[in-house]
Amino acid sequence: MTAQRASVKDVALLAGVSVGTVSNVLNRPASVTEKTRTKVEQAMAELNFHRNASARQLRAGVSRTVGVIVMDVGNPYYTELARGIEDRLANDDHTLILCSSDEDPHREAQFLRLLAEQGVRGVLVTPIASTMQRLGELRRLGIPSVLMDSLSSQHTSVGVDHVSGGRQAITHLIAQGHRRILYLAGPTDLQQTRHRLRGAVEAVQAAGLDPADVLQVVNLPYVTANEGQRGLIEALDGPGPQPTAVFAMNDVVALGAMRELRVRGLSIPGDMAVVGYDDLYFAAELMTPLSSVRQPMRQLGWAAADLLLTDHPHTMFEPELIVRASSDLRRT
Amino acid sequence: MTAQRASVKDVALLAGVSVGTVSNVLNRPASVTEKTRTKVEQAMAELNFHRNASARQLRAGVSRTVGVIVMDVGNPYYTELARGIEDRLANDDHTLILCSSDEDPHREAQFLRLLAEQGVRGVLVTPIASTMQRLGELRRLGIPSVLMDSLSSQHTSVGVDHVSGGRQAITHLIAQGHRRILYLAGPTDLQQTRHRLRGAVEAVQAAGLDPADVLQVVNLPYVTANEGQRGLIEALDGPGPQPTAVFAMNDVVALGAMRELRVRGLSIPGDMAVVGYDDLYFAAELMTPLSSVRQPMRQLGWAAADLLLTDHPHTMFEPELIVRASSDLRRT
DNA sequence: GGGCGAGCATGAATCGATTCATCAGTTGGG
DNA sequence: CCCAACTGATGAATCGATTCATGCTCGCCC
C-alpha cells in the first residue's frame, strides 16, 4: 500500500543491501549470490518496484523507445506497418511512439522535435517531401533513422519494389487482352507513383507494345475514393480512345472508380477491369472482389525495426498481385 | 557541427552565463533580461540544443507521454480513436505511446509494465476482461487511467451509449416493417454486446412487440467477416422462422453476412435488410451502401485525453444511425 | 598459521535539467 | 552618502539507476 513509487534505494534499505547490489540483481544477476538475490527480489516484489526509465536512460544515454512517423494512421495500410514494427520491438523490450504526419511538414517537424527531446533510440519514417533535411539534423544529434516504403541510396531504407508491383499489375491486364489502360496515379512527387509507372511501362514494352498507346495517366492530388471517382470521370469524358481497364494507386481509389462504373451501368470486369493496390482487408469482400497488389507491410515494418536495432541489412520486398473477379472474366 | 548532444552546461558555457540562467530562459523567460535571453537563445541555436526529456522528467517527476492500449490497432475504428487522443495531446505538447493488446492479457500486462517504467502521465485503455485489476496496481504507483469505449462506475471512463445505438438500429428496422431480426453479436463478455442487446430489447418493447418473438441472437467468438458469414449461415439454416433483417456487431461482420446473402441470391434490402456498426469509411462505398451506426471515435479519444489532462468531466457520447440502401427499400 | 586470490558487496560519482537560497549590482529615498 | 529594496544571475543540491574502483570475507594451499 505504499502510495509512492519505490526506488532502488528503498529496495536496498528493505533488503539490507547497497544500491549497487540491487542494480546488480537487475542487470548482472550472475554476479550476485543466490541468497542475496532472492532477498532483493522479495523486497522488490513487496514494494511493487518498477525501475524508473528516465533515470535509467539519463545514465545510460540510450533509450528504449523508437519513434515512428507515418503519413496517416487512419490508413490500415500504415497500421499494419506499425504492427510489424511493434512486433519486432517487443522482442527487445522496446516501445513505439507513433505519430501521424498527415503529410504536413509542420506536424512532422513538431514530432521530430519531440522525438529528439525524448532521446529516442531511432526514428522510422514514411517520408514526405520535406523529410530528408530534418533527418539530417537528427543524425547530427546522434539519432539514426530508417526510411520506410521508399528507397534511397543516401539513406538506410526498407521498401517494397513498386516497379515490380506496377509491372505485375499491367502484365496481368495485358494478358487479359487489354490494350488501353488508365493509371489512376497519386501525386508525382511520391516515389510510389513514379516507380509503379516505370513498372507499367516496362510491362507494356515487354509485350512489344507502345506505352504511349497503351497507358493513360491521371494524377490525383489525393488518393481518396472521391478523387478516384473524379479521375475516372475525367478520363471517360475526355477525348481519345476509351480505356478498358483501370490500375488504381490504391484500393480506396479503386473503390471510387468502381462506384462511378456502377453509376454508368458498366460491368466489372466485362466493360472495365479494375486492379487496385495494397490489398486492404475488404478488397475480397466487395460485390466484385477486387484484384490488388498485396504488399508485405508487416514484414516491412519488422524489417525496418530490425534494421534499426541490429543493422541486419535486408531492404527490399516483393509485392504480389492477387487476382480476383474485378479483372478476370473467368472468375465472374 | 558538434557531433554530440549539447546540454544546458554547454549552452551556459558558450553564452557566458550559469546553467540556472539557461534553465530560466527555458522555463521562466520573464525573469531574464532581454539581453541575456537573446544571448542564450543564440547559443542554443548555434549548438542545436534540445533539452533532454529524461533528465527533465527525472527531476520534475512528471512525464509528457501518455500510454494508450487498444484492442487492435489494425482496426480503423481504434486508429480513429487514437487519432483523437493524439490531437488532444498535441495541444499540450504530449506524445502518445500506442500499444495493441490483441485482447491478449499477457501482452496487455507486458505493456502496462513498460508504461509504468516509462512513468507515463497516464494510461488510456479499451478494457478487456483482465484489465481492471492491473489498473489498480498502476493507480497505487500514482498513474491515473481512463477507460475508453466502456463505462464503469468504479473508474473514470468515456464511452459511447451502446444502448442507444442498439435502440436506434432496431427502431429503424421495425419502422421498415421487420418483425424477425437477427442480431449477429460479439462475445457476451464484451460490454458492447450486452448494451446493444439491451437497446434492441427496449426498441422492440417500445413498439409493443415481444422481444422473444422478434429478436434472434447469435454470439460470434470473433467479430470478423468469416464469422459473420458463418453466423448468418447458422441462423438461416437453423429451425424456426427466418429473419428478414440482420443487425451486425460491426461493419466487418456485416460484410461477411452480405457475402453470404449474395451467395444465396438474396437481395439487399428486399429479401434481407442489413445494418452494421461503426460506419467504417468503406460502408458507403459498397455495392449496396451499408446502413451503420456511426460512433464519434475521434471525439471520444479527444475526450479521454482531455479527461486525463484536465479532469473536465464529459463521459458519454451519442451514436448516430446512418441509413443507407442496405436497410431502406426506397433508396434502392 | 600466514598469505593469497577469487568472489561479492559497497557506495561515491555520474548523467542533464531544475530549483531555490544566496549573492551581486542597481536604483531611489531619506 | 548610506542603506533599503528590488532585480537578475548564480551554483550547489536534487531526482533514480548505473558503474567501477575499492574493500571485505572466505577458503585454500604452502
XYZ file of C-alpha atoms (C1' of nucleotides) in Angstrom:
724
model
C 0.000 0.000 0.000
C 2.917 2.381 -0.462
C 1.421 5.400 -2.133
C 4.650 6.468 -3.773
C 6.940 4.850 -6.251
C 9.724 2.799 -4.760
C 13.310 3.433 -5.858
C 16.377 1.233 -5.770
C 17.292 2.953 -2.531
C 14.060 1.848 -0.898
C 14.606 -1.674 -2.124
C 18.189 -1.672 -0.859
C 17.073 -0.425 2.527
C 14.402 -3.066 2.912
C 16.667 -5.867 1.698
C 19.527 -4.667 3.856
C 21.981 -4.336 0.966
C 23.511 -1.480 -1.001
C 22.016 0.183 -4.051
C 24.831 -1.217 -6.138
C 23.735 -4.711 -5.265
C 20.158 -4.010 -6.237
C 21.386 -2.727 -9.551
C 23.469 -5.861 -9.962
C 20.426 -8.035 -9.353
C 18.680 -6.159 -12.125
C 21.479 -6.057 -14.648
C 24.044 -8.712 -13.785
C 22.168 -11.339 -11.800
C 25.003 -13.838 -12.324
C 27.338 -11.812 -10.168
C 25.111 -11.950 -7.109
C 24.732 -14.761 -4.599
C 21.584 -16.806 -4.773
C 20.741 -15.779 -1.228
C 21.072 -12.004 -1.656
C 19.314 -12.188 -4.968
C 16.174 -13.756 -3.553
C 16.298 -11.324 -0.658
C 16.398 -8.398 -3.067
C 13.754 -9.861 -5.318
C 11.451 -10.286 -2.363
C 11.951 -6.677 -1.390
C 11.231 -5.560 -4.956
C 8.024 -7.555 -5.030
C 6.942 -6.266 -1.653
C 7.463 -2.633 -2.671
C 5.978 -3.179 -6.128
C 9.192 -1.814 -7.569
C 9.377 -0.585 -11.167
C 12.656 0.842 -12.336
C 12.484 4.442 -13.450
C 13.092 4.535 -17.192
C 14.033 8.218 -17.117
C 16.854 7.761 -14.665
C 17.982 4.656 -16.474
C 18.075 6.400 -19.777
C 19.696 9.515 -18.368
C 22.556 7.468 -17.021
C 22.821 5.018 -19.902
C 22.410 7.692 -22.530
C 20.359 5.316 -24.627
C 16.605 4.994 -24.791
C 14.308 2.036 -25.238
C 11.713 3.769 -27.311
C 11.603 4.229 -31.050
C 9.764 6.978 -32.870
C 7.574 6.101 -35.835
C 6.105 8.681 -38.162
C 3.667 7.518 -40.801
C 1.715 9.541 -43.310
C -1.702 8.612 -41.940
C -2.517 6.343 -39.002
C -6.087 6.198 -40.222
C -4.986 4.103 -43.173
C -4.989 0.371 -42.352
C -2.018 0.037 -44.622
C 0.127 2.051 -42.251
C -1.190 0.496 -39.088
C -0.211 -2.867 -40.470
C 3.249 -1.424 -40.930
C 3.236 -0.139 -37.356
C 2.164 -3.536 -36.181
C 5.186 -5.158 -37.799
C 7.462 -2.626 -36.140
C 5.880 -3.191 -32.775
C 6.284 -6.948 -33.066
C 9.976 -6.573 -33.662
C 10.464 -4.008 -30.913
C 8.635 -6.110 -28.346
C 11.313 -8.771 -28.771
C 13.868 -6.347 -27.415
C 11.699 -4.717 -24.773
C 11.351 -1.501 -26.696
C 8.256 0.597 -27.142
C 6.995 2.662 -30.001
C 5.878 6.257 -30.122
C 3.518 6.521 -33.074
C 2.911 9.823 -34.839
C 0.893 10.721 -37.899
C 2.337 13.416 -40.110
C -0.788 13.820 -42.284
C 1.703 14.812 -44.989
C 2.002 18.117 -43.126
C 5.623 19.321 -42.881
C 4.822 21.394 -39.810
C 3.354 18.478 -37.937
C 6.284 16.353 -38.965
C 8.766 18.931 -37.707
C 6.984 19.163 -34.368
C 7.024 15.419 -33.909
C 10.686 15.172 -34.805
C 11.494 17.803 -32.200
C 9.556 15.884 -29.562
C 11.283 12.658 -30.521
C 14.663 14.339 -30.334
C 13.873 15.563 -26.836
C 12.793 12.087 -25.856
C 16.194 10.929 -26.988
C 14.643 8.038 -28.866
C 16.794 5.156 -29.964
C 15.919 5.886 -33.558
C 13.235 7.120 -35.897
C 11.329 5.238 -38.595
C 9.623 7.412 -41.198
C 7.487 7.134 -44.275
C 8.979 10.198 -45.931
C 7.219 13.181 -47.398
C 8.862 15.893 -49.426
C 10.380 17.844 -46.528
C 11.640 14.893 -44.553
C 15.183 14.378 -45.675
C 16.682 17.598 -44.441
C 15.225 17.265 -40.972
C 16.558 13.753 -40.679
C 19.980 15.216 -41.279
C 19.561 17.351 -38.173
C 18.606 14.285 -36.165
C 21.626 12.460 -37.453
C 23.815 15.219 -36.141
C 22.230 14.652 -32.735
C 23.242 11.027 -32.982
C 19.762 9.686 -33.678
C 19.650 7.201 -36.553
C 16.694 6.920 -38.873
C 15.285 4.497 -41.392
C 13.085 5.372 -44.332
C 10.159 3.075 -44.908
C 8.294 2.320 -48.088
C 10.699 4.390 -50.099
C 14.190 3.646 -51.259
C 17.123 5.952 -51.196
C 20.774 5.440 -51.840
C 21.543 8.331 -49.479
C 19.882 6.730 -46.523
C 19.176 3.402 -44.868
C 15.762 2.351 -46.003
C 13.389 -0.521 -46.459
C 10.853 -0.655 -49.208
C 8.633 -2.670 -51.428
C 9.527 -2.926 -55.076
C 6.898 -0.672 -56.593
C 8.362 -1.136 -60.042
C 7.634 -4.826 -59.732
C 4.126 -4.127 -58.416
C 3.319 -1.892 -61.367
C 4.796 -4.438 -63.748
C 2.770 -7.310 -62.309
C -0.489 -5.388 -62.473
C -0.054 -4.247 -66.062
C 1.346 -7.583 -67.270
C -1.790 -9.199 -65.898
C -4.092 -6.702 -67.586
C -2.299 -7.075 -70.907
C -2.563 -10.832 -70.616
C -6.297 -10.345 -70.142
C -6.327 -8.654 -73.537
C -6.439 -5.011 -72.518
C -4.723 -2.570 -74.853
C -5.817 0.724 -73.359
C -5.210 1.088 -69.632
C -5.874 4.006 -67.317
C -3.431 4.535 -64.440
C -5.148 6.472 -61.655
C -1.961 7.662 -60.026
C -1.050 9.681 -56.959
C 0.921 12.930 -56.940
C 4.093 12.707 -58.998
C 6.289 13.737 -56.093
C 5.564 10.434 -54.395
C 8.174 7.863 -55.255
C 5.487 5.160 -55.310
C 3.658 6.904 -58.137
C 6.744 7.122 -60.306
C 8.046 3.626 -59.646
C 4.750 1.965 -60.436
C 4.553 3.901 -63.657
C 8.001 2.736 -64.586
C 6.940 -0.865 -63.933
C 3.840 -0.319 -66.038
C 5.909 1.000 -68.919
C 8.262 -1.947 -68.679
C 5.353 -4.376 -68.809
C 3.952 -2.738 -71.914
C 7.318 -2.764 -73.640
C 7.894 -6.378 -72.680
C 4.682 -7.207 -74.539
C 6.029 -5.467 -77.624
C 3.553 -2.607 -77.395
C 3.974 1.156 -77.298
C 3.468 2.674 -73.833
C 2.211 5.910 -75.378
C -0.675 3.995 -76.970
C -1.495 1.744 -74.085
C -1.066 3.830 -70.948
C -3.090 6.837 -69.964
C -2.116 8.541 -66.701
C -4.262 10.725 -64.476
C -2.514 12.147 -61.418
C -4.759 12.647 -58.416
C -3.807 15.218 -55.797
C -5.149 12.986 -53.001
C -5.589 9.247 -53.031
C -9.172 9.084 -51.807
C -12.343 7.461 -53.088
C -13.816 10.740 -54.267
C -10.686 11.621 -56.186
C -10.673 8.174 -57.755
C -14.206 8.683 -58.956
C -13.396 12.147 -60.263
C -10.312 10.876 -62.048
C -12.258 8.179 -63.797
C -14.934 10.648 -64.892
C -12.228 12.911 -66.255
C -10.765 10.053 -68.264
C -14.040 8.647 -69.561
C -15.469 12.011 -70.557
C -12.219 13.195 -72.105
C -11.223 12.902 -75.744
C -9.277 9.984 -77.152
C -9.855 6.252 -77.019
C -11.656 4.833 -74.020
C -9.699 2.638 -71.620
C -10.875 -0.897 -70.955
C -9.034 -1.286 -67.677
C -8.087 0.789 -64.646
C -4.975 0.430 -62.499
C -5.559 2.373 -59.294
C -2.987 3.804 -56.891
C -4.653 2.018 -54.012
C -7.803 0.144 -53.104
C -9.620 3.207 -51.856
C -9.102 4.927 -55.201
C -10.260 1.733 -56.913
C -13.383 1.839 -54.755
C -14.215 5.299 -56.018
C -13.609 4.255 -59.591
C -15.865 1.228 -59.224
C -18.576 3.444 -57.792
C -18.522 5.534 -60.960
C -18.577 2.422 -63.128
C -21.744 1.288 -61.363
C -23.274 4.716 -61.790
C -22.721 4.379 -65.525
C -24.013 0.840 -65.600
C -20.695 -0.556 -66.781
C -19.922 -4.107 -65.740
C -16.764 -5.159 -63.965
C -14.667 -6.671 -65.441
C -16.718 -7.065 -68.664
C -16.753 -3.426 -69.671
C -13.875 -2.315 -67.493
C -11.394 -4.296 -65.484
C -10.037 -2.878 -62.238
C -6.859 -3.586 -60.315
C -6.092 -1.902 -57.011
C -3.079 -1.702 -54.726
C -2.436 -2.604 -51.047
C -4.971 -5.451 -50.883
C -6.798 -3.933 -47.926
C -8.827 -6.405 -45.925
C -12.136 -5.586 -47.522
C -10.853 -5.992 -51.100
C -12.035 -9.584 -51.267
C -15.373 -8.697 -49.678
C -16.643 -6.244 -52.245
C -19.518 -7.134 -54.547
C -16.944 -7.562 -57.254
C -13.907 -8.875 -55.419
C -11.045 -6.582 -56.227
C -7.755 -7.693 -57.742
C -4.996 -5.942 -55.901
C -1.257 -5.847 -55.421
C -0.516 -7.061 -51.942
C 2.378 -5.576 -50.033
C 4.009 -7.344 -47.120
C 3.532 -4.396 -44.794
C 4.003 -6.271 -41.586
C 7.268 -7.775 -42.740
C 8.304 -4.365 -43.969
C 7.761 -2.851 -40.539
C 9.531 -5.765 -38.919
C 12.491 -5.304 -41.201
C 12.655 -1.572 -40.590
C 12.762 -2.050 -36.830
C 15.252 -4.875 -37.184
C 17.478 -2.693 -39.291
C 17.479 -0.082 -36.575
C 18.160 -2.461 -33.706
C 20.636 -4.831 -35.261
C 21.856 -3.426 -38.545
C 20.863 -6.538 -40.442
C 20.636 -5.311 -43.969
C 17.509 -6.512 -45.696
C 15.865 -3.794 -47.544
C 13.640 -4.694 -50.445
C 10.458 -6.735 -50.538
C 8.438 -8.134 -53.421
C 4.769 -7.304 -53.764
C 2.360 -9.924 -55.099
C -0.622 -9.472 -57.378
C -3.790 -11.120 -56.075
C -6.144 -11.736 -58.998
C -9.860 -11.578 -58.279
C -13.035 -11.124 -60.278
C -12.623 -7.404 -60.900
C -10.026 -8.107 -63.547
C -10.661 -11.702 -64.598
C -13.682 -12.645 -66.687
C -13.342 -16.346 -65.929
C -13.987 -15.706 -62.287
C -17.232 -13.842 -62.603
C 28.748 20.529 -36.430
C 29.059 19.250 -32.870
C 28.702 15.514 -33.106
C 27.272 15.131 -29.640
C 24.157 16.406 -27.992
C 24.529 19.755 -26.303
C 23.458 20.129 -22.679
C 22.461 23.190 -20.690
C 26.017 23.300 -19.418
C 27.382 23.636 -22.940
C 24.883 26.366 -23.688
C 25.755 28.191 -20.472
C 29.434 27.982 -21.288
C 29.011 29.360 -24.771
C 26.662 32.119 -23.669
C 28.867 33.010 -20.701
C 26.124 32.544 -18.124
C 25.258 29.954 -15.495
C 23.180 26.838 -16.030
C 20.493 28.306 -13.804
C 20.087 31.178 -16.213
C 19.736 28.863 -19.171
C 17.052 26.992 -17.323
C 15.329 30.274 -16.566
C 15.338 31.188 -20.220
C 13.602 27.898 -20.937
C 11.083 27.933 -18.129
C 10.680 31.473 -16.830
C 11.687 33.748 -19.695
C 10.061 36.744 -17.999
C 12.605 36.728 -15.210
C 15.551 37.149 -17.554
C 16.877 40.337 -19.160
C 16.170 40.784 -22.827
C 19.902 40.918 -23.470
C 20.906 37.706 -21.705
C 17.906 35.945 -23.143
C 18.877 36.602 -26.735
C 22.454 35.699 -25.926
C 21.338 32.356 -24.518
C 18.925 31.739 -27.359
C 21.659 32.331 -29.870
C 23.892 29.856 -28.090
C 21.090 27.304 -28.086
C 20.529 27.751 -31.802
C 24.218 27.517 -32.543
C 24.606 24.278 -30.611
C 21.326 22.850 -31.939
C 20.246 22.375 -28.350
C 17.360 20.053 -27.464
C 16.522 19.636 -23.810
C 16.869 16.101 -22.547
C 13.412 14.822 -21.688
C 14.763 12.104 -19.407
C 16.619 14.484 -17.156
C 13.674 16.834 -17.177
C 11.269 14.134 -16.216
C 13.592 12.662 -13.621
C 13.789 15.974 -11.846
C 10.202 17.058 -12.362
C 8.798 13.639 -11.558
C 6.167 14.043 -14.232
C 6.209 12.799 -17.780
C 4.888 14.211 -21.022
C 3.893 10.957 -22.610
C 0.645 9.080 -22.296
C 0.184 5.352 -22.808
C -2.657 4.116 -24.969
C -3.670 0.475 -25.172
C -6.302 -0.504 -27.716
C -7.638 -3.921 -28.581
C -6.399 -3.895 -32.174
C -4.507 -1.153 -33.968
C -5.324 -2.874 -37.253
C -8.957 -1.848 -36.859
C -9.611 1.614 -38.355
C -12.123 2.149 -35.604
C -9.376 2.173 -32.999
C -6.929 4.206 -35.006
C -9.563 6.880 -35.322
C -9.777 6.794 -31.554
C -6.000 7.093 -31.287
C -6.113 9.996 -33.646
C -8.499 11.877 -31.421
C -6.244 11.258 -28.446
C -3.214 12.429 -30.339
C -4.936 15.626 -31.396
C -5.717 16.491 -27.813
C -2.259 15.590 -26.538
C -0.514 17.650 -29.207
C -2.198 20.734 -27.757
C -0.278 20.212 -24.547
C 2.982 19.062 -26.066
C 2.477 15.493 -25.019
C 3.182 12.355 -27.025
C 1.452 9.037 -27.199
C 2.822 5.532 -26.834
C 0.430 3.281 -28.714
C 0.130 -0.397 -27.885
C -2.128 -3.119 -29.213
C -3.297 -5.690 -26.694
C -4.835 -8.052 -29.281
C -7.176 -8.985 -26.441
C -4.243 -10.926 -25.009
C -3.922 -10.458 -21.224
C -0.247 -11.330 -21.332
C 0.522 -8.700 -23.942
C -1.520 -6.205 -22.007
C 0.365 -6.931 -18.797
C 3.695 -6.519 -20.534
C 2.692 -3.171 -21.990
C 1.415 -1.909 -18.674
C 4.727 -2.801 -17.062
C 6.616 -0.915 -19.759
C 4.352 2.073 -19.374
C 4.843 2.042 -15.621
C 8.595 2.065 -16.111
C 8.270 4.946 -18.506
C 6.493 6.791 -15.760
C 3.797 7.886 -18.171
C 1.494 10.702 -17.240
C -1.457 8.354 -17.528
C -2.886 5.389 -19.376
C -5.890 5.188 -21.692
C -7.282 1.699 -22.256
C -10.007 -0.085 -24.145
C -10.504 -2.725 -21.495
C -10.560 -6.475 -21.869
C -11.563 -8.924 -19.179
C -8.326 -8.841 -17.188
C -7.729 -5.126 -17.299
C -9.298 -3.767 -14.165
C -7.089 -5.400 -11.587
C -3.889 -4.336 -13.288
C -5.087 -0.760 -13.459
C -5.427 -0.890 -9.709
C -1.719 -1.643 -9.450
C -0.923 1.328 -11.643
C -3.099 3.520 -9.505
C -1.062 2.541 -6.489
C 2.010 3.743 -8.384
C 0.301 7.070 -8.843
C -0.501 6.586 -12.525
C -4.079 7.508 -13.398
C -6.031 5.704 -16.081
C -9.130 6.214 -18.165
C -11.292 3.510 -19.669
C -12.415 4.099 -23.220
C -15.436 2.777 -25.036
C -16.736 1.152 -21.909
C -18.421 2.661 -18.918
C -17.778 1.888 -15.314
C -18.931 3.452 -12.112
C -15.751 2.249 -10.422
C -13.471 4.089 -12.756
C -13.119 7.254 -14.789
C -14.242 6.394 -18.275
C -15.524 7.723 -21.545
C -17.858 5.808 -23.739
C -20.462 5.789 -26.409
C -24.002 4.909 -25.459
C -24.299 1.445 -26.940
C -27.795 1.039 -25.557
C -28.834 3.990 -27.658
C -27.032 2.591 -30.698
C -28.815 -0.730 -30.428
C -32.122 1.032 -29.888
C -31.679 3.259 -32.944
C -30.790 0.363 -35.213
C -33.697 -1.826 -34.161
C -36.197 1.040 -34.075
C -35.253 1.775 -37.670
C -35.633 -1.850 -38.744
C -39.016 -2.162 -37.032
C -40.144 1.026 -38.736
C -39.161 -0.592 -42.023
C -41.629 -3.342 -41.213
C -39.297 -6.059 -39.992
C -40.675 -8.380 -37.323
C -37.939 -11.007 -37.197
C -34.420 -9.624 -36.684
C -31.129 -11.440 -36.328
C -28.528 -9.855 -34.020
C -25.071 -11.060 -35.038
C -23.429 -10.230 -31.735
C -19.923 -10.413 -30.309
C -18.866 -12.384 -27.258
C -21.160 -11.806 -24.287
C -18.309 -10.721 -22.045
C -17.914 -7.553 -24.068
C -19.937 -4.737 -22.603
C -20.749 -3.502 -26.099
C -22.526 -6.747 -26.953
C -24.727 -6.626 -23.886
C -25.593 -2.937 -24.052
C -26.621 -3.079 -27.688
C -28.828 -6.042 -26.946
C -30.463 -4.117 -24.139
C -31.129 -1.240 -26.534
C -32.545 -3.663 -29.060
C -34.908 -5.137 -26.485
C -36.050 -1.673 -25.443
C -36.795 -0.773 -29.054
C -38.890 -3.884 -29.539
C -40.812 -3.277 -26.350
C -41.372 0.358 -27.249
C -43.072 -0.868 -30.425
C -45.385 -3.023 -28.325
C -43.840 -6.263 -29.532
C -42.386 -9.249 -27.723
C -38.538 -9.377 -27.811
C -38.622 -13.176 -27.660
C -40.543 -13.236 -30.959
C -38.660 -10.515 -32.737
C -35.028 -10.894 -31.737
C -32.786 -13.814 -32.509
C -29.210 -13.613 -31.152
C -26.131 -15.392 -32.434
C -22.966 -14.762 -30.462
C -19.792 -14.860 -32.525
C -16.481 -15.663 -30.824
C -14.637 -13.213 -33.076
C -16.037 -10.237 -34.904
C -14.632 -10.967 -38.353
C -16.117 -11.255 -41.825
C -15.815 -15.029 -41.853
C -17.538 -15.343 -38.522
C -20.291 -13.036 -39.732
C -20.862 -15.251 -42.733
C -20.830 -18.384 -40.585
C -23.252 -16.828 -38.098
C -25.704 -15.971 -40.845
C -25.495 -19.477 -42.298
C -26.165 -20.903 -38.858
C -29.230 -18.721 -38.478
C -30.640 -19.252 -41.968
C -30.143 -22.996 -41.960
C -31.440 -23.393 -38.424
C -35.006 -24.173 -37.427
C -37.589 -21.547 -36.650
C -38.857 -18.566 -38.600
C -36.422 -16.863 -40.981
C -35.236 -13.363 -40.134
C -35.859 -10.555 -42.608
C -33.173 -8.282 -41.237
C -29.689 -8.501 -39.742
C -28.155 -6.212 -37.126
C -24.406 -6.823 -37.122
C -21.900 -6.148 -34.338
C -19.761 -4.157 -36.733
C -19.340 -3.399 -40.397
C -16.862 -6.188 -40.989
C -19.333 -8.738 -39.664
C -21.995 -7.120 -41.837
C -19.671 -7.545 -44.809
C -19.443 -11.281 -44.184
C -23.196 -11.549 -43.810
C -23.781 -9.681 -47.079
C -21.350 -12.005 -48.797
C -23.480 -14.976 -47.777
C -26.668 -13.212 -48.888
C -25.158 -12.750 -52.345
C -24.105 -16.385 -52.429
C -27.730 -17.338 -51.843
C -29.003 -14.834 -54.372
C -30.954 -12.892 -51.771
C -31.424 -9.207 -52.475
C -30.468 -6.453 -50.056
C -32.603 -4.958 -48.618
C -35.507 -6.638 -50.479
C -35.070 -10.116 -49.052
C -32.905 -9.140 -46.129
C -32.057 -5.754 -44.685
C -28.651 -5.198 -43.077
C -27.482 -2.674 -40.519
C -23.870 -2.537 -39.375
C -21.980 -0.702 -36.658
C -19.008 1.718 -36.628
C -19.680 3.246 -40.053
C -16.210 2.419 -41.338
C -15.095 4.513 -44.249
C -15.928 1.961 -46.909
C -19.505 1.409 -45.672
C -20.895 3.952 -48.123
C -18.777 2.568 -50.963
C -20.076 -0.972 -51.043
C -22.268 -2.174 -53.895
C -25.173 -1.895 -51.537
C -24.273 1.063 -49.344
C -24.424 -0.129 -45.776
C -26.574 1.440 -43.083
C -24.485 1.711 -39.974
C -24.390 3.206 -36.511
C -21.723 5.856 -36.510
C -19.651 6.415 -33.395
C -17.803 9.657 -32.754
C -14.490 7.912 -32.211
C -12.311 10.897 -32.698
C -14.240 12.948 -30.205
C -14.199 10.004 -27.852
C -10.410 9.858 -27.977
C -10.201 13.602 -27.581
C -12.417 13.459 -24.526
C -10.453 10.621 -22.970
C -7.190 12.529 -23.293
C -8.823 15.702 -22.072
C -10.158 13.906 -19.042
C -6.655 12.779 -18.209
C -5.012 16.152 -18.672
C -7.580 18.495 -17.237
C -10.206 16.499 -15.343
C -13.016 18.008 -17.360
C -15.780 15.528 -16.828
C -17.521 14.612 -20.069
C -18.027 10.981 -20.427
C -20.818 9.778 -22.662
C -21.382 10.254 -26.364
C -24.351 9.531 -28.579
C -24.009 7.322 -31.625
C -25.998 8.124 -34.753
C -27.632 5.756 -37.206
C -26.750 6.457 -40.833
C -29.449 4.982 -43.058
C -28.342 3.727 -46.488
C -29.697 1.392 -49.127
C -28.906 -1.824 -47.295
C -31.857 -1.293 -44.997
C -34.120 1.069 -46.896
C -36.135 -0.074 -49.914
C -36.882 3.451 -51.054
C -33.197 4.106 -51.615
C -32.527 1.186 -53.890
C 49.113 -20.046 10.791
C 50.044 -16.819 7.318
C 49.390 -15.353 2.698
C 46.871 -15.022 -1.479
C 43.340 -14.813 -4.786
C 38.581 -15.326 -6.054
C 34.121 -13.936 -5.333
C 30.804 -10.493 -3.702
C 29.250 -6.353 -1.911
C 29.942 -1.476 -1.430
C 28.996 3.494 -2.203
C 30.657 7.690 -4.298
C 30.442 9.681 -8.783
C 27.804 10.354 -12.889
C 24.118 11.648 -16.420
C 21.227 16.693 -17.544
C 17.561 19.757 -16.176
C 15.501 22.117 -12.478
C 15.038 24.611 -8.162
C 15.857 27.885 -4.630
C 18.512 30.044 -1.200
C 22.001 33.301 -1.811
C 24.621 36.915 -3.710
C 25.825 40.918 -6.692
C 24.515 45.089 -8.714
C 21.481 48.967 -9.342
C 18.261 52.454 -8.029
C 15.821 55.655 -5.133
C 14.700 57.816 -0.885
C 15.960 59.964 3.273
C 26.248 59.495 1.295
C 24.290 55.443 3.162
C 21.002 51.951 3.446
C 16.887 49.582 1.902
C 14.594 47.373 -1.652
C 14.497 45.201 -5.684
C 16.046 42.934 -9.973
C 18.543 39.474 -12.008
C 22.134 35.941 -12.026
C 24.303 32.205 -9.575
C 25.603 27.351 -8.449
C 25.069 23.608 -5.220
C 21.713 20.132 -4.322
C 18.360 17.036 -6.210
C 15.866 13.252 -8.872
C 16.960 7.459 -9.556
C 19.690 3.993 -11.859
C 24.155 2.595 -13.157
C 29.138 1.938 -12.959
C 33.560 0.797 -11.211
C 37.377 1.299 -8.224
C 37.715 -0.250 -3.699
C 37.245 -3.177 0.249
C 35.875 -7.081 2.673
C 35.372 -12.229 3.512
C 36.223 -16.631 2.999
C 38.541 -20.738 1.540
C 42.588 -22.882 0.095
C 47.361 -24.044 -0.082
C 52.013 -23.952 1.437
